[in-house]
Coordinates of C-alpha atoms in Angstrom, one line a residue:
M849 CA -4.9 -8.5 -24.2
T850 CA -6.1 -5.2 -22.7
Q851 CA -3.4 -2.9 -21.4
C852 CA -4.1 -0.1 -19.0
T853 CA -2.0 2.9 -18.2
F854 CA -2.2 5.2 -15.3
A855 CA -0.1 8.3 -15.7
H856 CA 0.9 10.1 -12.5
K857 CA 3.5 12.6 -11.6
V858 CA 5.6 11.3 -8.7
K859 CA 5.8 13.7 -5.8
T860 CA 8.3 14.0 -3.0
S861 CA 7.5 12.1 0.2
E862 CA 6.8 15.4 1.9
E863 CA 4.2 16.3 -0.7
Q864 CA 2.7 12.8 -0.4
L865 CA 2.4 13.2 3.4
R866 CA 0.6 16.5 2.9
I867 CA -1.8 14.8 0.5
A868 CA -2.2 11.9 2.9
E869 CA -3.0 14.3 5.7
A870 CA -5.7 16.0 3.7
H871 CA -7.0 12.6 2.7
C872 CA -7.4 11.6 6.3
E873 CA -9.1 14.9 7.1
R874 CA -11.6 14.4 4.3
H875 CA -12.4 11.0 5.8
G876 CA -12.9 12.4 9.3
S877 CA -9.7 11.3 10.9
K878 CA -6.1 12.6 11.5
L879 CA -2.7 11.6 10.3
T880 CA -1.1 11.6 13.8
P881 CA 2.6 12.1 14.1
I882 CA 3.2 8.3 14.6
R883 CA 1.0 7.5 11.6
Q884 CA 2.9 10.1 9.6
Q885 CA 6.3 8.7 10.7
V886 CA 5.3 5.1 9.7
L887 CA 3.9 6.2 6.4
S888 CA 7.1 8.2 5.8
L889 CA 9.2 5.1 6.4
L890 CA 7.1 3.2 3.9
L891 CA 7.2 6.0 1.3
N892 CA 11.0 6.1 1.6
T893 CA 11.7 2.4 1.4
E894 CA 12.2 0.4 -1.8
R895 CA 10.6 -2.8 -0.7
A896 CA 7.7 -4.2 1.3
Q897 CA 8.3 -4.2 5.1
S898 CA 6.9 -6.5 7.8
A899 CA 5.7 -4.9 11.1
Y900 CA 8.8 -6.0 12.9
E901 CA 11.0 -4.6 10.1
L902 CA 9.2 -1.3 10.5
I903 CA 9.7 -1.4 14.3
E904 CA 13.4 -1.7 13.7
L905 CA 13.4 0.9 11.0
F906 CA 11.4 3.3 13.2
E907 CA 13.9 2.8 16.1
N908 CA 16.9 3.4 13.8
T909 CA 15.3 6.4 12.1
Y910 CA 13.6 8.2 15.0
S911 CA 15.7 6.8 18.0
E912 CA 12.4 5.8 19.7
K913 CA 11.0 2.5 20.7
M914 CA 7.7 1.3 19.2
A915 CA 5.7 -1.5 20.7
P916 CA 4.4 -4.2 18.3
M917 CA 0.8 -3.4 19.3
S918 CA 1.4 0.3 18.3
I919 CA 2.8 -0.6 14.9
Y920 CA -0.1 -3.0 14.2
R921 CA -2.7 -0.4 15.2
T922 CA -0.9 2.2 13.0
L923 CA -0.7 -0.1 10.1
D924 CA -4.3 -1.2 10.5
Y925 CA -5.4 2.5 10.3
L926 CA -3.2 3.3 7.3
V927 CA -4.6 0.2 5.4
K928 CA -8.2 1.1 6.4
V929 CA -7.8 4.6 4.9
H930 CA -6.1 3.2 1.8
L931 CA -2.7 4.9 2.3
V932 CA -0.9 1.6 2.7
H933 CA -1.5 -1.9 1.2
K934 CA -0.9 -5.1 3.1
I935 CA 0.7 -7.8 1.0
N936 CA -1.2 -10.8 2.5
V937 CA 0.9 -13.5 0.9
A938 CA 4.0 -12.2 2.7
N939 CA 2.5 -10.3 5.7
K940 CA 4.2 -7.2 4.6
F941 CA 3.2 -3.6 4.0
V942 CA 3.8 -1.0 1.2
A943 CA 2.7 2.6 0.8
C944 CA 0.0 3.1 -1.8
A945 CA 1.7 4.2 -5.1
F946 CA -1.2 6.5 -5.8
I947 CA -1.3 8.7 -2.7
N948 CA -0.6 11.7 -5.0
N949 CA -3.8 11.2 -7.0
Q950 CA -6.8 13.0 -5.5
K951 CA -9.2 10.3 -6.7
E952 CA -9.9 7.0 -5.0
H953 CA -9.0 3.8 -6.8
D954 CA -11.0 0.7 -6.2
V955 CA -9.1 -2.4 -7.4
T956 CA -5.4 -2.6 -7.3
Q957 CA -2.9 -5.2 -8.7
L958 CA 0.2 -5.6 -6.5
L959 CA 3.1 -7.3 -8.2
F960 CA 5.2 -8.7 -5.4
C961 CA 8.7 -9.9 -6.1
Q962 CA 9.3 -12.9 -3.9
Q963 CA 13.0 -12.5 -4.1
C964 CA 13.7 -8.8 -3.4
Q965 CA 10.3 -7.9 -1.9
Q966 CA 9.8 -5.0 -4.2
V967 CA 6.2 -4.2 -5.0
Q968 CA 4.8 -2.6 -8.2
E969 CA 1.2 -1.3 -7.8
L970 CA -0.9 -1.0 -10.9
P971 CA -4.5 0.0 -11.3
I972 CA -6.7 -2.7 -12.9
N973 CA -8.6 -2.1 -16.1
H974 CA -12.3 -1.4 -15.3
A975 CA -13.5 -4.0 -17.8
I976 CA -11.3 -6.7 -16.0
E977 CA -12.6 -5.4 -12.6
E978 CA -16.2 -5.8 -13.7
C979 CA -15.6 -9.2 -15.1
L980 CA -13.9 -10.4 -11.9
T981 CA -16.7 -9.0 -9.8
D982 CA -19.3 -10.6 -12.0
E983 CA -17.6 -14.0 -11.7
V984 CA -17.3 -13.8 -8.0
T985 CA -21.0 -12.9 -7.7
R986 CA -22.0 -15.6 -10.2
F987 CA -20.4 -18.3 -8.0
G988 CA -22.3 -17.0 -5.0
Y989 CA -19.5 -15.1 -3.3
Q990 CA -19.1 -11.5 -2.1
L991 CA -15.8 -9.8 -2.7
C992 CA -14.1 -8.8 0.6
S993 CA -10.8 -7.4 -0.8
H994 CA -10.3 -5.1 -3.7
Q995 CA -6.7 -6.0 -4.1
I996 CA -5.1 -8.6 -6.4
E997 CA -1.7 -9.9 -5.3
L998 CA 0.5 -11.5 -7.9
T999 CA 3.6 -13.2 -6.6
C1000 CA 6.3 -12.7 -9.3
I1001 CA 10.0 -12.3 -9.9
C1002 CA 10.9 -8.8 -11.0
A1003 CA 13.1 -8.1 -14.1
K1004 CA 16.0 -7.1 -11.9
C1005 CA 16.0 -10.5 -10.0
I1006 CA 15.5 -12.5 -13.2
T1007 CA 18.8 -11.1 -14.6
T1008 CA 20.9 -11.6 -11.5

């Protein structure tokens, strides 16, 4: 079995927000204050959050109301620029674990604990990525998402 590693130095959420801001500028957009606040909430939480959980967290943290349409627009933007991942199986969101890396990553594995909602993001080995892409193409499909979600139970939940 091929094992891949991806070493990265974890930065503070403030450093990650600065990197995210520069990332947006490189892609011709801006990390507006609301986008920054929502990303900050996701960076500082330990589990995936639904849009409505984020609305509640936003109101509790910033003492401001946020309309559902605003949170969905904000999340759509953050997903589009690869700062946030949507966990489709649970309709929840998590900050990209690799914001602090200057390079882009194509395919990501998201290990989603169905009990505690924690998410571990791992890059996928390039050989596995190529194999998956080749198989998709061989069967006449075109890959629409570069994200693999695996529903799991984390080690912490297994032992409790």
